[in-house]
Amino acid sequence: MEGPDPMTAQGDLLYSETEDDLRAAVRALLADRAGHQTLLDRIETADPYVPGLWKSLAGDIGAAGLLVPEELGGQGASHREAAVVLEELGRAVTPLPYLTSAVVATETLLGLAGRGGPAAELLAELASGHTVAVLAAPLSTAPDAEPFPTGAPDAEPAPSAVTGTGPLSAPTVAGVADAVAADVLLVPRADGLYAVPAGEATVEPQTPLDLTRPLARVTPEPGSGTRLAGGEAARAAVRRGLLAGAGLLASEQLGLAAWCLEETVRYTRERHQFNRPVGSFQALKHRMAQLWLDLVGARAAARAAADALATGAPDAPLTVAVAQAYCSKVAVRAAEECVQLHGGIGMTWEHPAHLALKRAKADQIALGSTGRHQDAIAALVDLPAPE
């Protein structure tokens, strides 16, 4: 699968034929293996992940390697294609470590792949779908945050120092998304970024608001793991991973909002009061029309972020911040309207509307809150807050 030509793709936010085909394949897989009833039956169990689904999506369809160049074992696609996958995962509110592993961890490793060695080897394993890796940072970590303990990692030490003294300890980190499904943890330590096998860390599940995206408290063993990079290289790689995650999270929020609107329109056409569909009432038509307008704006913002990341646009941080500041609000509003306009059934545990609402609320603070991204926009365009 070839990525878009930066000379022709930049600024074109329409979906390509390849992206449409990928969407159809992912949607069919999720409809067959991970329908809402399947999720409702699993979310209160110890393992919300649908058995075999990750293998089918990541390996059989090849979605795990979309961001990875072919020479490193991936599909050689781009963030645009990965965004389409996340749209579909958002629509279905699917519990899979795609955002955390195939986007954040993968993009972090891509920032180090030019160095060769363990980073490139681990990247090939992630691209195949055989390995899941997760950045050991709270899900709320924004792209401009500093996840390394005690400030920036130290400058690159001499090889003898690394092998002679061993890595510095990493503190316990809470709120790590999908850590329970990870085979490898990318652990920021004071002296750099380490790849730590999950067996060399204590992973304690936490109770999240969104039961379809498990959180855990992670405590790596002292001295564990392989050092991937230190100094500015480690910082830059992690920033790159978090930026890609925040930008493509907007596509997940877009897919979630789209499902909420479509499901609400469908229901209000079928539900009758006073011998007429409730969707024909003027007040409800206005609410859904406004939601549709919000969704159009969210699609433009999410697609712009994916395209900026795919083409390496200089203003990608600004485009990502705009997408997150806008799409997170639209997703929450769409989910709230879905619950309310479904009436009594929308408030029940048996209806999937609550899955969408909890994912939307959790996503609203994932990879930076709305306010954090608004502050980033103000700083990037030199627009100081009023005194």
Short mmCIF file of C-alpha atoms in Angstrom, two decimals:
data_model
loop_
_atom_site.label_atom_id
_atom_site.label_comp_id
_atom_site.label_asym_id
_atom_site.label_seq_id
_atom_site.Cartn_x
_atom_site.Cartn_y
_atom_site.Cartn_z
CA MET A 1 0.00 0.00 0.00
CA GLU A 2 1.59 3.27 -1.07
CA GLY A 3 1.24 6.54 0.78
CA PRO A 4 0.01 9.74 -0.83
CA ASP A 5 2.34 11.88 -2.89
CA PRO A 6 3.08 14.94 -0.71
CA MET A 7 3.07 17.15 -3.82
CA THR A 8 -0.50 16.23 -4.71
CA ALA A 9 -2.06 15.09 -1.45
CA GLN A 10 -1.45 18.15 0.71
CA GLY A 11 -4.64 20.15 1.08
CA ASP A 12 -6.85 17.42 -0.45
CA LEU A 13 -9.01 16.25 2.42
CA LEU A 14 -11.26 13.95 0.38
CA TYR A 15 -11.05 10.21 0.96
CA SER A 16 -9.16 8.28 -1.70
CA GLU A 17 -10.36 5.04 -3.22
CA THR A 18 -7.74 3.18 -1.18
CA GLU A 19 -9.05 4.77 2.00
CA ASP A 20 -12.64 3.88 1.11
CA ASP A 21 -11.62 0.25 0.49
CA LEU A 22 -9.78 0.14 3.80
CA ARG A 23 -12.82 1.59 5.58
CA ALA A 24 -15.08 -1.06 4.07
CA ALA A 25 -12.76 -3.86 5.17
CA VAL A 26 -12.42 -2.57 8.73
CA ARG A 27 -16.15 -1.86 9.09
CA ALA A 28 -17.05 -5.34 7.85
CA LEU A 29 -14.59 -6.94 10.29
CA LEU A 30 -15.92 -4.97 13.26
CA ALA A 31 -19.55 -5.63 12.34
CA ASP A 32 -18.85 -9.35 12.15
CA ARG A 33 -16.62 -9.73 15.22
CA ALA A 34 -17.19 -6.75 17.53
CA GLY A 35 -20.77 -5.57 17.36
CA HIS A 36 -22.17 -3.51 20.20
CA GLN A 37 -23.84 -6.51 21.83
CA THR A 38 -20.51 -8.34 21.89
CA LEU A 39 -18.92 -5.36 23.63
CA LEU A 40 -21.76 -5.02 26.13
CA ASP A 41 -21.27 -8.66 27.06
CA ARG A 42 -17.52 -8.17 27.66
CA ILE A 43 -16.92 -4.71 29.12
CA GLU A 44 -17.47 -5.74 32.74
CA THR A 45 -15.22 -8.77 32.47
CA ALA A 46 -11.51 -8.80 33.26
CA ASP A 47 -10.71 -8.78 29.52
CA PRO A 48 -12.78 -6.42 27.33
CA TYR A 49 -10.73 -7.20 24.21
CA VAL A 50 -12.46 -9.48 21.70
CA PRO A 51 -10.31 -12.62 21.24
CA GLY A 52 -8.56 -12.75 17.87
CA LEU A 53 -9.75 -9.32 16.75
CA TRP A 54 -6.35 -7.68 17.05
CA LYS A 55 -4.76 -10.42 14.92
CA SER A 56 -7.40 -9.95 12.24
CA LEU A 57 -7.14 -6.15 12.13
CA ALA A 58 -3.43 -5.70 12.77
CA GLY A 59 -2.05 -8.73 10.96
CA ASP A 60 -4.57 -9.96 8.39
CA ILE A 61 -5.70 -6.50 7.21
CA GLY A 62 -2.26 -5.04 7.93
CA ALA A 63 -3.54 -2.03 9.87
CA ALA A 64 -0.80 -2.17 12.50
CA GLY A 65 1.88 -1.33 9.94
CA LEU A 66 0.16 1.49 8.06
CA LEU A 67 2.56 4.13 9.38
CA VAL A 68 5.66 1.96 8.92
CA PRO A 69 7.67 2.14 5.65
CA GLU A 70 7.88 -1.03 3.63
CA GLU A 71 11.64 -1.29 4.13
CA LEU A 72 11.00 -1.55 7.87
CA GLY A 73 8.33 -4.23 7.48
CA GLY A 74 5.22 -2.09 7.26
CA GLN A 75 2.58 -1.17 4.68
CA GLY A 76 4.15 2.13 3.63
CA ALA A 77 0.89 4.05 3.91
CA SER A 78 0.34 7.21 5.95
CA HIS A 79 -1.57 8.90 8.74
CA ARG A 80 -4.53 9.37 6.41
CA GLU A 81 -5.10 5.63 6.18
CA ALA A 82 -4.51 5.16 9.91
CA ALA A 83 -7.09 7.91 10.50
CA VAL A 84 -9.68 5.92 8.55
CA VAL A 85 -9.06 2.88 10.74
CA LEU A 86 -9.52 5.03 13.85
CA GLU A 87 -12.76 6.49 12.48
CA GLU A 88 -14.16 2.98 12.25
CA LEU A 89 -12.85 1.99 15.67
CA GLY A 90 -14.48 5.13 17.05
CA ARG A 91 -17.79 4.32 15.39
CA ALA A 92 -17.82 0.88 16.98
CA VAL A 93 -16.19 2.01 20.27
CA THR A 94 -13.91 -0.98 19.85
CA PRO A 95 -11.56 -2.02 22.67
CA LEU A 96 -8.28 -2.44 20.78
CA PRO A 97 -4.80 -0.99 21.42
CA TYR A 98 -4.66 0.61 17.99
CA LEU A 99 -4.21 4.25 19.02
CA THR A 100 -1.70 3.38 21.71
CA SER A 101 0.36 0.80 19.82
CA ALA A 102 -0.09 1.29 16.06
CA VAL A 103 0.01 5.10 16.36
CA VAL A 104 1.68 6.49 19.51
CA ALA A 105 4.25 3.75 20.14
CA THR A 106 4.87 3.17 16.44
CA GLU A 107 5.38 6.86 15.70
CA THR A 108 7.72 7.15 18.68
CA LEU A 109 9.83 4.29 17.34
CA LEU A 110 9.79 5.81 13.86
CA GLY A 111 11.52 8.80 15.37
CA LEU A 112 14.36 6.48 16.37
CA ALA A 113 14.32 4.00 13.47
CA GLY A 114 17.10 5.84 11.66
CA ARG A 115 19.41 4.87 14.51
CA GLY A 116 18.83 1.19 13.72
CA GLY A 117 19.27 -1.36 16.47
CA PRO A 118 16.52 -2.28 18.95
CA ALA A 119 14.14 0.50 17.86
CA ALA A 120 14.05 -0.69 14.25
CA GLU A 121 13.70 -4.32 15.30
CA LEU A 122 10.81 -3.53 17.64
CA LEU A 123 9.15 -1.42 14.95
CA ALA A 124 9.10 -4.40 12.58
CA GLU A 125 7.44 -6.52 15.29
CA LEU A 126 4.76 -3.87 15.82
CA ALA A 127 4.13 -3.55 12.09
CA SER A 128 3.48 -7.28 11.81
CA GLY A 129 0.85 -7.14 14.54
CA HIS A 130 2.67 -9.81 16.55
CA THR A 131 3.69 -7.36 19.26
CA VAL A 132 1.78 -4.62 21.08
CA ALA A 133 3.77 -1.74 22.56
CA VAL A 134 2.51 1.08 24.76
CA LEU A 135 4.16 4.29 25.90
CA ALA A 136 4.29 4.18 29.71
CA ALA A 137 2.82 7.64 30.20
CA PRO A 138 -0.63 8.69 31.43
CA LEU A 139 -3.27 8.72 28.71
CA SER A 140 -3.79 12.41 29.51
CA THR A 141 -0.23 13.35 28.45
CA ALA A 142 -0.32 16.20 25.90
CA PRO A 143 2.11 16.45 22.95
CA ASP A 144 3.94 19.37 24.59
CA ALA A 145 4.17 17.69 28.00
CA GLU A 146 7.33 16.26 29.57
CA PRO A 147 6.81 12.57 30.40
CA PHE A 148 10.44 12.01 31.41
CA PRO A 149 11.00 12.00 35.19
CA THR A 150 13.17 14.72 36.75
CA GLY A 151 13.01 16.86 33.59
CA ALA A 152 14.69 16.15 30.30
CA PRO A 153 16.71 12.96 29.86
CA ASP A 154 20.44 13.38 30.27
CA ALA A 155 22.77 13.66 27.33
CA GLU A 156 23.79 10.44 25.62
CA PRO A 157 26.24 8.64 27.94
CA ALA A 158 29.18 6.63 26.75
CA PRO A 159 28.41 2.97 25.91
CA SER A 160 30.54 1.78 28.83
CA ALA A 161 28.51 3.93 31.20
CA VAL A 162 25.26 2.43 29.93
CA THR A 163 26.40 -1.16 30.28
CA GLY A 164 28.34 -0.56 33.46
CA THR A 165 25.78 1.22 35.61
CA GLY A 166 22.47 0.09 34.18
CA PRO A 167 19.41 2.28 33.60
CA LEU A 168 18.05 4.60 36.22
CA SER A 169 14.78 3.67 37.90
CA ALA A 170 11.44 4.78 36.48
CA PRO A 171 8.63 5.79 38.83
CA THR A 172 5.21 4.19 38.93
CA VAL A 173 2.94 5.69 36.27
CA ALA A 174 -0.85 5.59 36.58
CA GLY A 175 -3.45 5.88 33.85
CA VAL A 176 -1.50 4.05 31.13
CA ALA A 177 -3.97 3.03 28.42
CA ASP A 178 -3.88 -0.54 27.09
CA ALA A 179 -0.92 -1.50 29.28
CA VAL A 180 -2.76 -4.72 30.17
CA ALA A 181 -2.55 -5.75 26.52
CA ALA A 182 1.06 -4.70 25.94
CA ASP A 183 3.95 -7.02 25.25
CA VAL A 184 6.46 -4.16 25.49
CA LEU A 185 6.37 -0.90 27.44
CA LEU A 186 8.22 2.19 26.18
CA VAL A 187 9.39 3.63 29.48
CA PRO A 188 10.71 7.20 29.81
CA ARG A 189 13.49 7.31 32.41
CA ALA A 190 15.69 10.17 33.50
CA ASP A 191 18.51 8.91 31.27
CA GLY A 192 16.44 8.07 28.18
CA LEU A 193 13.73 5.90 26.64
CA TYR A 194 13.70 2.16 27.32
CA ALA A 195 11.87 -0.82 25.83
CA VAL A 196 10.79 -2.93 28.80
CA PRO A 197 9.15 -6.35 28.32
CA ALA A 198 5.77 -6.46 30.04
CA GLY A 199 7.00 -9.38 32.14
CA GLU A 200 9.58 -7.09 33.72
CA ALA A 201 7.01 -4.62 35.02
CA THR A 202 4.09 -4.72 37.44
CA VAL A 203 0.86 -3.82 35.66
CA GLU A 204 -2.08 -3.19 37.99
CA PRO A 205 -5.47 -2.63 36.28
CA GLN A 206 -7.39 0.48 37.27
CA THR A 207 -11.09 1.19 36.92
CA PRO A 208 -11.61 3.63 34.03
CA LEU A 209 -14.66 5.65 33.09
CA ASP A 210 -14.42 4.17 29.60
CA LEU A 211 -14.46 0.41 30.10
CA THR A 212 -13.54 -0.14 26.44
CA ARG A 213 -10.09 1.44 26.94
CA PRO A 214 -8.50 -0.20 30.00
CA LEU A 215 -6.10 1.79 32.17
CA ALA A 216 -3.40 0.47 34.44
CA ARG A 217 -0.73 1.52 36.91
CA VAL A 218 2.71 0.52 35.60
CA THR A 219 5.84 -0.04 37.71
CA PRO A 220 8.90 -1.19 35.72
CA GLU A 221 11.49 -3.24 37.57
CA PRO A 222 14.69 -1.31 38.35
CA GLY A 223 17.36 -1.95 35.75
CA SER A 224 14.94 -3.59 33.30
CA GLY A 225 14.68 -3.09 29.57
CA THR A 226 16.81 -2.03 26.63
CA ARG A 227 17.83 1.58 26.16
CA LEU A 228 16.57 2.94 22.84
CA ALA A 229 17.81 6.53 23.03
CA GLY A 230 18.72 9.33 25.39
CA GLY A 231 19.03 13.08 25.32
CA GLU A 232 17.08 15.13 22.82
CA ALA A 233 16.58 12.11 20.53
CA ALA A 234 14.39 10.44 23.17
CA ARG A 235 12.44 13.62 23.88
CA ALA A 236 11.84 14.33 20.20
CA ALA A 237 10.69 10.77 19.52
CA VAL A 238 8.16 10.83 22.36
CA ARG A 239 6.87 14.25 21.29
CA ARG A 240 6.45 12.89 17.78
CA GLY A 241 4.46 9.92 19.06
CA LEU A 242 2.19 12.04 21.23
CA LEU A 243 1.57 14.55 18.45
CA ALA A 244 0.53 11.80 16.03
CA GLY A 245 -1.67 10.26 18.71
CA ALA A 246 -3.44 13.55 19.43
CA GLY A 247 -3.93 14.26 15.73
CA LEU A 248 -5.40 10.87 14.93
CA LEU A 249 -7.48 10.77 18.11
CA ALA A 250 -9.55 13.45 16.36
CA SER A 251 -10.49 10.85 13.75
CA GLU A 252 -11.62 8.45 16.45
CA GLN A 253 -13.77 11.24 17.89
CA LEU A 254 -15.11 11.97 14.40
CA GLY A 255 -16.16 8.36 13.88
CA LEU A 256 -17.82 8.23 17.28
CA ALA A 257 -19.77 11.45 16.61
CA ALA A 258 -20.84 10.21 13.17
CA TRP A 259 -22.29 7.01 14.65
CA CYS A 260 -24.12 8.97 17.35
CA LEU A 261 -25.78 11.23 14.79
CA GLU A 262 -26.69 8.40 12.41
CA GLU A 263 -28.11 6.27 15.21
CA THR A 264 -30.10 9.21 16.57
CA VAL A 265 -31.58 10.04 13.16
CA ARG A 266 -32.49 6.39 12.63
CA TYR A 267 -34.16 6.10 16.02
CA THR A 268 -36.14 9.35 15.76
CA ARG A 269 -37.51 8.20 12.40
CA GLU A 270 -38.81 5.00 13.93
CA ARG A 271 -39.99 6.28 17.33
CA HIS A 272 -43.56 7.65 17.16
CA GLN A 273 -45.45 10.00 19.46
CA PHE A 274 -48.86 11.51 18.73
CA ASN A 275 -48.99 9.25 15.67
CA ARG A 276 -45.93 10.83 14.01
CA PRO A 277 -42.16 10.21 14.08
CA VAL A 278 -40.50 12.19 16.85
CA GLY A 279 -37.82 13.16 14.35
CA SER A 280 -40.39 15.26 12.52
CA PHE A 281 -40.77 17.62 15.49
CA GLN A 282 -39.21 20.95 14.64
CA ALA A 283 -37.18 21.25 17.84
CA LEU A 284 -35.51 17.88 17.31
CA LYS A 285 -34.85 18.59 13.63
CA HIS A 286 -33.02 21.77 14.59
CA ARG A 287 -30.89 19.94 17.14
CA MET A 288 -29.89 17.24 14.70
CA ALA A 289 -29.25 19.76 11.93
CA GLN A 290 -26.90 21.70 14.20
CA LEU A 291 -25.16 18.47 15.14
CA TRP A 292 -24.71 17.67 11.45
CA LEU A 293 -23.04 21.06 10.92
CA ASP A 294 -20.75 20.39 13.87
CA LEU A 295 -19.89 17.02 12.38
CA VAL A 296 -18.96 18.56 9.03
CA GLY A 297 -16.57 20.90 10.82
CA ALA A 298 -15.13 18.03 12.83
CA ARG A 299 -14.51 16.02 9.67
CA ALA A 300 -12.63 18.91 8.10
CA ALA A 301 -10.53 19.43 11.23
CA ALA A 302 -9.74 15.72 11.69
CA ARG A 303 -8.88 15.22 8.03
CA ALA A 304 -6.68 18.32 8.05
CA ALA A 305 -4.77 16.97 11.05
CA ALA A 306 -4.27 13.56 9.43
CA ASP A 307 -3.13 15.18 6.18
CA ALA A 308 -0.73 17.54 7.98
CA LEU A 309 0.86 14.58 9.76
CA ALA A 310 1.00 12.54 6.55
CA THR A 311 2.70 15.28 4.57
CA GLY A 312 4.96 16.50 7.35
CA ALA A 313 3.47 19.98 7.15
CA PRO A 314 5.35 22.62 9.21
CA ASP A 315 2.08 23.69 10.84
CA ALA A 316 1.15 20.16 11.94
CA PRO A 317 1.27 21.04 15.68
CA LEU A 318 -1.19 23.88 15.10
CA THR A 319 -3.48 21.77 12.91
CA VAL A 320 -3.46 18.97 15.48
CA ALA A 321 -4.25 21.38 18.32
CA VAL A 322 -7.17 22.86 16.35
CA ALA A 323 -8.53 19.38 15.56
CA GLN A 324 -8.37 18.29 19.19
CA ALA A 325 -9.84 21.51 20.58
CA TYR A 326 -12.81 21.15 18.21
CA CYS A 327 -13.39 17.42 17.73
CA SER A 328 -13.37 16.55 21.43
CA LYS A 329 -16.26 18.93 22.06
CA VAL A 330 -18.23 17.67 19.06
CA ALA A 331 -17.85 14.04 20.13
CA VAL A 332 -19.12 14.75 23.63
CA ARG A 333 -22.05 16.81 22.38
CA ALA A 334 -23.01 14.16 19.81
CA ALA A 335 -22.91 11.43 22.46
CA GLU A 336 -24.96 13.51 24.91
CA GLU A 337 -27.58 14.20 22.25
CA CYS A 338 -27.63 10.52 21.32
CA VAL A 339 -28.42 9.55 24.91
CA GLN A 340 -31.02 12.27 25.41
CA LEU A 341 -32.85 11.92 22.09
CA HIS A 342 -33.16 8.18 22.61
CA GLY A 343 -35.30 9.00 25.63
CA GLY A 344 -35.64 6.34 28.30
CA ILE A 345 -33.85 3.63 26.32
CA GLY A 346 -30.82 5.86 25.92
CA MET A 347 -30.30 5.78 29.68
CA THR A 348 -30.20 1.99 29.93
CA TRP A 349 -27.11 -0.22 30.21
CA GLU A 350 -28.43 -2.44 27.41
CA HIS A 351 -28.24 0.34 24.78
CA PRO A 352 -24.73 1.16 23.43
CA ALA A 353 -25.23 4.94 23.73
CA HIS A 354 -23.48 4.94 27.11
CA LEU A 355 -20.41 3.33 25.54
CA ALA A 356 -20.14 6.25 23.14
CA LEU A 357 -20.67 8.84 25.86
CA LYS A 358 -18.01 7.35 28.15
CA ARG A 359 -15.49 7.06 25.31
CA ALA A 360 -16.20 10.66 24.26
CA LYS A 361 -15.75 11.97 27.80
CA ALA A 362 -12.55 9.95 28.28
CA ASP A 363 -11.19 11.10 24.92
CA GLN A 364 -11.88 14.71 25.89
CA ILE A 365 -8.93 14.61 28.29
CA ALA A 366 -6.80 12.06 26.43
CA LEU A 367 -3.50 13.33 24.97
CA GLY A 368 -4.22 16.80 26.29
CA SER A 369 -7.42 18.46 27.43
CA THR A 370 -9.39 20.90 25.30
CA GLY A 371 -8.04 23.79 27.34
CA ARG A 372 -4.45 22.53 26.94
CA HIS A 373 -4.86 22.47 23.16
CA GLN A 374 -6.48 25.90 23.14
CA ASP A 375 -3.48 27.24 25.05
CA ALA A 376 -1.21 25.57 22.48
CA ILE A 377 -3.10 27.27 19.65
CA ALA A 378 -2.73 30.65 21.35
CA ALA A 379 1.01 30.12 21.80
CA LEU A 380 1.56 28.86 18.23
CA VAL A 381 -0.21 31.84 16.64
CA ASP A 382 1.17 34.34 19.17
CA LEU A 383 -2.24 35.21 20.57
CA PRO A 384 -1.75 36.00 24.27
CA ALA A 385 -4.63 35.54 26.68
CA PRO A 386 -6.31 38.73 27.94
CA GLU A 387 -4.87 40.07 31.16
#
